[in-house]
mmCIF file of C-alpha atoms in Angstrom:
data_model
loop_
_atom_site.group_PDB
_atom_site.id
_atom_site.type_symbol
_atom_site.label_atom_id
_atom_site.label_comp_id
_atom_site.label_asym_id
_atom_site.label_seq_id
_atom_site.Cartn_x
_atom_site.Cartn_y
_atom_site.Cartn_z
ATOM 1 C CA ARG A 1 0.300 111.864 289.345
ATOM 2 C CA PHE A 2 0.422 115.190 287.462
ATOM 3 C CA ILE A 3 -2.229 116.789 285.270
ATOM 4 C CA TYR A 4 -0.982 119.322 282.719
ATOM 5 C CA CYS A 5 -3.244 122.329 283.258
ATOM 6 C CA ALA A 6 -1.945 125.262 281.251
ATOM 7 C CA SER A 7 0.960 126.840 279.415
ATOM 8 C CA TYR A 8 1.569 130.408 278.303
ATOM 9 C CA TYR A 9 4.443 132.746 277.526
ATOM 10 C CA LEU A 10 5.816 135.029 280.205
ATOM 11 C CA PRO A 11 7.703 138.244 279.358
ATOM 12 C CA MET A 12 10.442 138.876 281.912
ATOM 13 C CA LYS A 13 12.288 142.121 282.583
ATOM 14 C CA PRO A 14 15.897 141.895 281.328
ATOM 15 C CA ILE A 15 18.643 141.543 283.928
ATOM 16 C CA ASN A 16 21.214 144.351 284.242
ATOM 17 C CA ASP A 17 19.900 146.087 281.091
ATOM 18 C CA GLU A 18 21.171 143.227 278.907
ATOM 19 C CA ILE A 19 18.763 142.714 276.007
ATOM 20 C CA LEU A 20 18.557 139.412 274.133
ATOM 21 C CA LEU A 21 17.969 139.420 270.362
ATOM 22 C CA THR A 22 17.763 136.675 267.774
ATOM 23 C CA ASP A 23 19.946 137.028 264.692
ATOM 24 C CA GLN A 24 16.913 138.141 262.664
ATOM 25 C CA GLN A 25 15.959 140.794 265.232
ATOM 26 C CA PHE A 26 19.560 142.017 265.355
ATOM 27 C CA TYR A 27 19.962 142.431 261.605
ATOM 28 C CA GLU A 28 16.552 144.071 261.199
ATOM 29 C CA MET A 29 17.263 146.542 263.998
ATOM 30 C CA PHE A 30 20.708 147.533 262.718
ATOM 31 C CA LYS A 31 20.042 147.222 258.994
ATOM 32 C CA TYR A 32 20.345 150.946 258.274
ATOM 33 C CA ARG A 33 22.669 152.020 261.077
ATOM 34 C CA SER A 34 25.239 149.613 262.446
ATOM 35 C CA ILE A 35 25.390 148.904 266.149
ATOM 36 C CA ASP A 36 28.758 150.676 266.263
ATOM 37 C CA TYR A 37 26.961 153.917 265.431
ATOM 38 C CA TYR A 38 24.989 153.688 268.700
ATOM 39 C CA ILE A 39 28.079 152.663 270.666
ATOM 40 C CA ASN A 40 30.095 155.654 269.413
ATOM 41 C CA MET A 41 27.414 158.314 269.944
ATOM 42 C CA PRO A 42 28.318 161.194 272.324
ATOM 43 C CA ASN A 43 25.716 159.738 274.716
ATOM 44 C CA PRO A 44 25.817 156.074 273.695
ATOM 45 C CA CYS A 45 22.569 154.130 273.710
ATOM 46 C CA VAL A 46 24.453 150.836 273.421
ATOM 47 C CA LEU A 47 27.405 150.177 275.709
ATOM 48 C CA SER A 48 28.525 146.809 274.341
ATOM 49 C CA TYR A 49 27.305 143.598 272.762
ATOM 50 C CA GLN A 50 28.359 139.989 272.438
ATOM 51 C CA VAL A 51 27.456 137.031 270.260
ATOM 52 C CA LEU A 52 25.948 134.054 272.089
ATOM 53 C CA ARG A 53 25.350 130.425 271.158
ATOM 54 C CA ASN A 54 22.861 129.681 268.370
ATOM 55 C CA ASN A 55 23.318 133.039 266.604
ATOM 56 C CA ARG A 56 21.910 135.194 269.381
ATOM 57 C CA PHE A 57 23.067 138.601 270.577
ATOM 58 C CA LEU A 58 23.194 140.094 274.071
ATOM 59 C CA ILE A 59 23.191 143.896 273.997
ATOM 60 C CA LYS A 60 24.084 146.034 277.011
ATOM 61 C CA VAL A 61 22.178 149.331 276.858
ATOM 62 C CA ASP A 62 22.225 152.620 278.742
ATOM 63 C CA VAL A 63 18.530 153.004 279.529
ATOM 64 C CA ASP A 64 18.670 156.732 280.330
ATOM 65 C CA ASN A 65 20.483 157.606 277.105
ATOM 66 C CA LEU A 66 18.186 155.351 275.110
ATOM 67 C CA ARG A 67 15.093 157.087 276.502
ATOM 68 C CA LYS A 68 16.523 160.504 275.624
ATOM 69 C CA HIS A 69 17.286 159.238 272.127
ATOM 70 C CA GLU A 70 13.703 157.969 271.825
ATOM 71 C CA GLU A 71 12.379 161.471 272.562
ATOM 72 C CA GLN A 72 14.349 162.841 269.604
ATOM 73 C CA CYS A 73 14.123 159.868 267.211
ATOM 74 C CA ARG A 74 10.938 158.043 268.092
ATOM 75 C CA ASN A 75 10.900 155.947 264.914
ATOM 76 C CA ASP A 76 14.440 154.635 265.306
ATOM 77 C CA PRO A 77 14.248 150.803 265.551
ATOM 78 C CA VAL A 78 16.876 150.786 268.312
ATOM 79 C CA CYS A 79 14.261 152.271 270.678
ATOM 80 C CA GLU A 80 12.535 148.875 270.673
ATOM 81 C CA LEU A 81 15.304 147.693 273.002
ATOM 82 C CA LEU A 82 13.481 149.541 275.796
ATOM 83 C CA THR A 83 10.528 147.150 275.559
ATOM 84 C CA THR A 84 12.173 143.877 274.520
ATOM 85 C CA PRO A 85 11.757 141.268 277.303
ATOM 86 C CA TYR A 86 13.204 137.841 277.944
ATOM 87 C CA TRP A 87 10.640 135.216 276.967
ATOM 88 C CA PHE A 88 9.994 132.209 279.180
ATOM 89 C CA LYS A 89 7.188 129.686 278.928
ATOM 90 C CA ILE A 90 5.175 128.754 282.013
ATOM 91 C CA HIS A 91 3.945 125.171 282.403
ATOM 92 C CA VAL A 92 1.388 124.572 285.162
ATOM 93 C CA TYR A 93 0.775 121.095 286.600
ATOM 94 C CA TYR A 94 -1.721 119.886 289.190
ATOM 95 C CA ASP A 95 -0.488 117.237 291.617
ATOM 96 C CA ILE A 96 -3.373 114.890 292.446
ATOM 97 C CA ILE A 97 -1.507 113.542 295.500
ATOM 98 C CA SER A 98 -0.638 116.787 297.294
ATOM 99 C CA THR A 99 -3.424 118.825 295.591
ATOM 100 C CA ARG A 100 -0.828 121.511 294.902
ATOM 101 C CA GLU A 101 0.234 123.272 291.724
ATOM 102 C CA PHE A 102 3.725 122.844 290.315
ATOM 103 C CA ILE A 103 5.191 125.451 287.973
ATOM 104 C CA VAL A 104 8.026 124.993 285.495
ATOM 105 C CA LEU A 105 9.570 127.926 283.598
ATOM 106 C CA THR A 106 11.376 127.010 280.378
ATOM 107 C CA HIS A 107 13.490 129.015 277.954
ATOM 108 C CA GLY A 108 14.747 127.941 274.554
ATOM 109 C CA THR A 109 14.437 124.552 272.909
ATOM 110 C CA VAL A 110 16.118 121.552 274.474
ATOM 111 C CA SER A 111 17.735 119.213 271.944
ATOM 112 C CA MET A 112 19.925 116.157 272.295
ATOM 113 C CA SER A 113 23.003 118.346 271.745
ATOM 114 C CA HIS A 114 22.137 120.646 274.669
ATOM 115 C CA TYR A 115 22.727 120.201 278.374
ATOM 116 C CA PRO A 116 19.990 122.546 279.624
ATOM 117 C CA ILE A 117 20.672 124.622 282.712
ATOM 118 C CA VAL A 118 18.342 123.673 285.570
ATOM 119 C CA ARG A 119 17.520 125.576 288.744
ATOM 120 C CA LEU A 120 15.261 124.413 291.580
ATOM 121 C CA GLN A 121 13.993 127.642 293.124
ATOM 122 C CA MET A 122 11.842 128.242 296.185
ATOM 123 C CA GLU A 123 8.615 129.995 295.160
ATOM 124 C CA SER A 124 8.519 131.996 298.380
ATOM 125 C CA LEU A 125 5.576 134.097 299.509
ATOM 126 C CA PHE A 126 8.114 136.463 301.078
ATOM 127 C CA ASN A 127 9.722 137.111 297.694
ATOM 128 C CA ARG A 128 6.542 138.704 296.342
ATOM 129 C CA PHE A 129 7.049 141.798 298.480
ATOM 130 C CA PRO A 130 9.815 144.447 298.549
ATOM 131 C CA LEU A 131 11.709 143.082 301.543
ATOM 132 C CA ARG A 132 15.055 143.953 303.042
ATOM 133 C CA HIS A 133 16.217 140.369 302.507
ATOM 134 C CA ALA A 134 15.939 139.590 298.797
ATOM 135 C CA ILE A 135 18.476 136.771 298.592
ATOM 136 C CA SER A 136 16.150 134.307 296.860
ATOM 137 C CA ARG A 137 15.095 136.961 294.356
ATOM 138 C CA ASP A 138 18.730 137.766 293.554
ATOM 139 C CA ARG A 139 19.493 134.079 293.091
ATOM 140 C CA PHE A 140 16.524 133.841 290.757
ATOM 141 C CA LYS A 141 17.926 136.717 288.671
ATOM 142 C CA GLN A 142 21.336 135.070 288.467
ATOM 143 C CA SER A 143 19.709 131.813 287.364
ATOM 144 C CA VAL A 144 17.745 133.610 284.648
ATOM 145 C CA GLN A 145 20.940 135.292 283.461
ATOM 146 C CA LEU A 146 22.789 131.958 283.199
ATOM 147 C CA ILE A 147 19.921 130.360 281.256
ATOM 148 C CA ILE A 148 19.587 133.326 278.885
ATOM 149 C CA ARG A 149 23.296 133.323 278.092
ATOM 150 C CA TYR A 150 23.355 129.573 277.446
ATOM 151 C CA GLY A 151 20.108 129.561 275.477
ATOM 152 C CA ALA A 152 18.250 126.586 276.971
ATOM 153 C CA GLY A 153 17.149 125.879 280.501
ATOM 154 C CA MET A 154 14.381 125.667 283.038
ATOM 155 C CA ILE A 155 13.473 126.798 286.537
ATOM 156 C CA LEU A 156 11.327 124.504 288.660
ATOM 157 C CA LEU A 157 9.494 126.412 291.378
ATOM 158 C CA LEU A 158 9.220 124.547 294.680
ATOM 159 C CA ALA A 159 5.805 125.281 296.131
ATOM 160 C CA ASP A 160 6.558 125.633 299.862
ATOM 161 C CA ASP A 161 8.523 128.256 301.756
ATOM 162 C CA GLY A 162 11.226 127.231 304.188
ATOM 163 C CA ARG A 163 12.741 124.423 302.081
ATOM 164 C CA GLY A 164 9.438 122.573 302.024
ATOM 165 C CA ALA A 165 8.516 123.078 305.686
ATOM 166 C CA GLY A 166 5.975 125.802 304.991
ATOM 167 C CA PHE A 167 5.518 129.495 305.708
ATOM 168 C CA GLY A 168 5.399 129.063 309.501
ATOM 169 C CA ALA A 169 8.747 127.285 309.692
ATOM 170 C CA TYR A 170 10.309 129.883 307.404
ATOM 171 C CA ALA A 171 9.010 132.718 309.596
ATOM 172 C CA LEU A 172 10.304 131.091 312.807
ATOM 173 C CA ASP A 173 13.654 130.450 311.142
ATOM 174 C CA ARG A 174 13.977 134.135 310.193
ATOM 175 C CA MET A 175 12.823 135.316 313.627
ATOM 176 C CA LEU A 176 15.440 133.252 315.475
ATOM 177 C CA LEU A 177 18.176 134.435 313.119
ATOM 178 C CA GLU A 178 17.252 138.111 313.356
ATOM 179 C CA ARG A 179 17.016 137.955 317.150
ATOM 180 C CA GLY A 180 20.492 136.449 317.265
ATOM 181 C CA GLU A 181 19.283 133.380 319.170
ATOM 182 C CA VAL A 182 20.929 131.070 316.609
ATOM 183 C CA SER A 183 23.959 131.498 314.370
ATOM 184 C CA ASN A 184 22.574 129.942 311.181
ATOM 185 C CA SER A 185 19.520 128.396 309.573
ATOM 186 C CA ASP A 186 20.579 124.828 310.413
ATOM 187 C CA ALA A 187 20.650 125.680 314.122
ATOM 188 C CA ALA A 188 17.228 127.313 313.812
ATOM 189 C CA ARG A 189 15.823 124.164 312.194
ATOM 190 C CA LYS A 190 17.116 122.034 315.052
ATOM 191 C CA ARG A 191 15.586 124.435 317.585
ATOM 192 C CA ILE A 192 12.106 124.149 316.029
ATOM 193 C CA CYS A 193 12.524 120.397 315.309
ATOM 194 C CA VAL A 194 12.231 120.622 311.522
ATOM 195 C CA ASP A 195 14.426 118.718 309.061
ATOM 196 C CA HIS A 196 16.880 120.734 306.966
ATOM 197 C CA ASP A 197 14.990 120.059 303.722
ATOM 198 C CA THR A 198 11.508 118.552 303.332
ATOM 199 C CA ASN A 199 10.787 119.417 299.691
ATOM 200 C CA ASP A 200 9.119 116.854 297.427
ATOM 201 C CA TYR A 201 12.077 116.308 295.118
ATOM 202 C CA ASP A 202 10.782 113.038 293.698
ATOM 203 C CA GLY A 203 7.744 114.760 292.199
ATOM 204 C CA THR A 204 9.764 117.762 291.068
ATOM 205 C CA ILE A 205 12.386 115.645 289.289
ATOM 206 C CA ALA A 206 9.628 113.595 287.635
ATOM 207 C CA LEU A 207 8.411 116.835 286.045
ATOM 208 C CA LEU A 208 11.961 117.689 285.026
ATOM 209 C CA LYS A 209 12.144 114.352 283.202
ATOM 210 C CA ASN A 210 9.125 115.407 281.162
ATOM 211 C CA HIS A 211 10.937 118.530 279.931
ATOM 212 C CA CYS A 212 14.405 117.011 279.666
ATOM 213 C CA PRO A 213 14.007 113.420 278.410
ATOM 214 C CA GLN A 214 17.690 113.009 277.474
ATOM 215 C CA GLY A 215 18.548 113.158 281.183
ATOM 216 C CA LYS A 216 21.704 115.293 280.933
ATOM 217 C CA ILE A 217 21.732 118.693 282.613
ATOM 218 C CA GLN A 218 23.790 121.494 284.098
ATOM 219 C CA LEU A 219 22.586 122.079 287.652
ATOM 220 C CA ILE A 220 22.645 125.451 289.419
ATOM 221 C CA MET A 221 23.427 125.383 293.141
ATOM 222 C CA ASN A 222 23.951 128.255 295.563
ATOM 223 C CA ASN A 223 27.493 127.170 296.460
ATOM 224 C CA PRO A 224 29.610 123.969 296.618
ATOM 225 C CA SER A 225 28.409 123.152 300.145
ATOM 226 C CA SER A 226 24.846 122.918 298.790
ATOM 227 C CA ILE A 227 25.789 119.641 297.100
ATOM 228 C CA LEU A 228 26.261 118.061 300.530
ATOM 229 C CA LYS A 229 23.194 119.711 302.053
ATOM 230 C CA LYS A 230 20.834 118.824 299.189
ATOM 231 C CA LYS A 231 21.207 115.045 299.483
ATOM 232 C CA GLU A 232 17.493 114.443 298.858
ATOM 233 C CA CYS A 233 17.664 116.409 295.614
ATOM 234 C CA ILE A 234 20.828 114.655 294.405
ATOM 235 C CA ASN A 235 19.367 111.240 295.280
ATOM 236 C CA ALA A 236 16.141 112.011 293.395
ATOM 237 C CA LEU A 237 18.144 113.002 290.313
ATOM 238 C CA ALA A 238 20.097 109.743 290.527
ATOM 239 C CA GLU A 239 16.926 107.664 290.920
ATOM 240 C CA HIS A 240 15.493 109.245 287.773
ATOM 241 C CA ARG A 241 18.793 108.552 285.959
ATOM 242 C CA PHE A 242 19.861 112.146 285.456
ATOM 243 C CA GLU A 243 23.488 112.836 284.645
ATOM 244 C CA ILE A 244 24.832 116.164 285.889
ATOM 245 C CA LYS A 245 27.297 117.262 283.226
ATOM 246 C CA LYS A 246 28.305 120.459 285.013
ATOM 247 C CA TRP A 247 27.757 122.176 288.364
ATOM 248 C CA LEU A 248 27.083 125.920 288.249
ATOM 249 C CA PHE A 249 27.435 127.987 291.424
ATOM 250 C CA LEU A 250 25.848 131.384 291.984
ATOM 251 C CA ARG A 251 27.808 134.471 292.901
ATOM 252 C CA GLN A 252 27.344 135.526 296.498
ATOM 253 C CA GLU A 253 27.038 139.255 295.875
ATOM 254 C CA GLU A 254 23.570 140.670 295.359
ATOM 255 C CA PHE A 255 22.301 142.374 292.210
#
């Protein structure tokens, strides 16, 4: 059903000024001056750091102080933190049935000892613009942060807006909500006669199986009630013999 079209690496802007380094990058950067030196400066470039799984380091920086330090000490290796991204790999598939493209973002290497973190995320046209409502974008950032901290995971982008119903249904849903004609999205869906969720989960989970053959994952959901609402997704995971080792729920506050 799927044709593997392309793959390439995608640099992603760090979340909340938290920079990820491998152990080799960390020791090379702080070989001559320890990280404590930058933490204890009058205007600290580094605010804190922590050791993550698989000998990785997450460094919280003060971007303004680091830029000022770069102006005075341009050759200091610590200035590289300003341009160090998160690295994800994009996998592009062509679906010969729906004639649509499916995109999977992966980070880290999945082994039999890992339970990779998985997020199914709407690839919304609305999220490509600076909108007032950026809930999906904030959820995407939280998902990236969870995957980065754990060290292995993937984000599967669902092609259609409006939980699979398309851009038109999504726009009508938003219009009814903003006019106050309905109290929630479920009521809006009933008004326009569209099912709660019409995404192609069977195809999406088939792609997940390709990237996670051991079939054991940690699944990100918006909140506990999503488990009941996403029956089609849960059923597709069960049909493909996935075992959900842990449920991860996103914080409700925005970034």
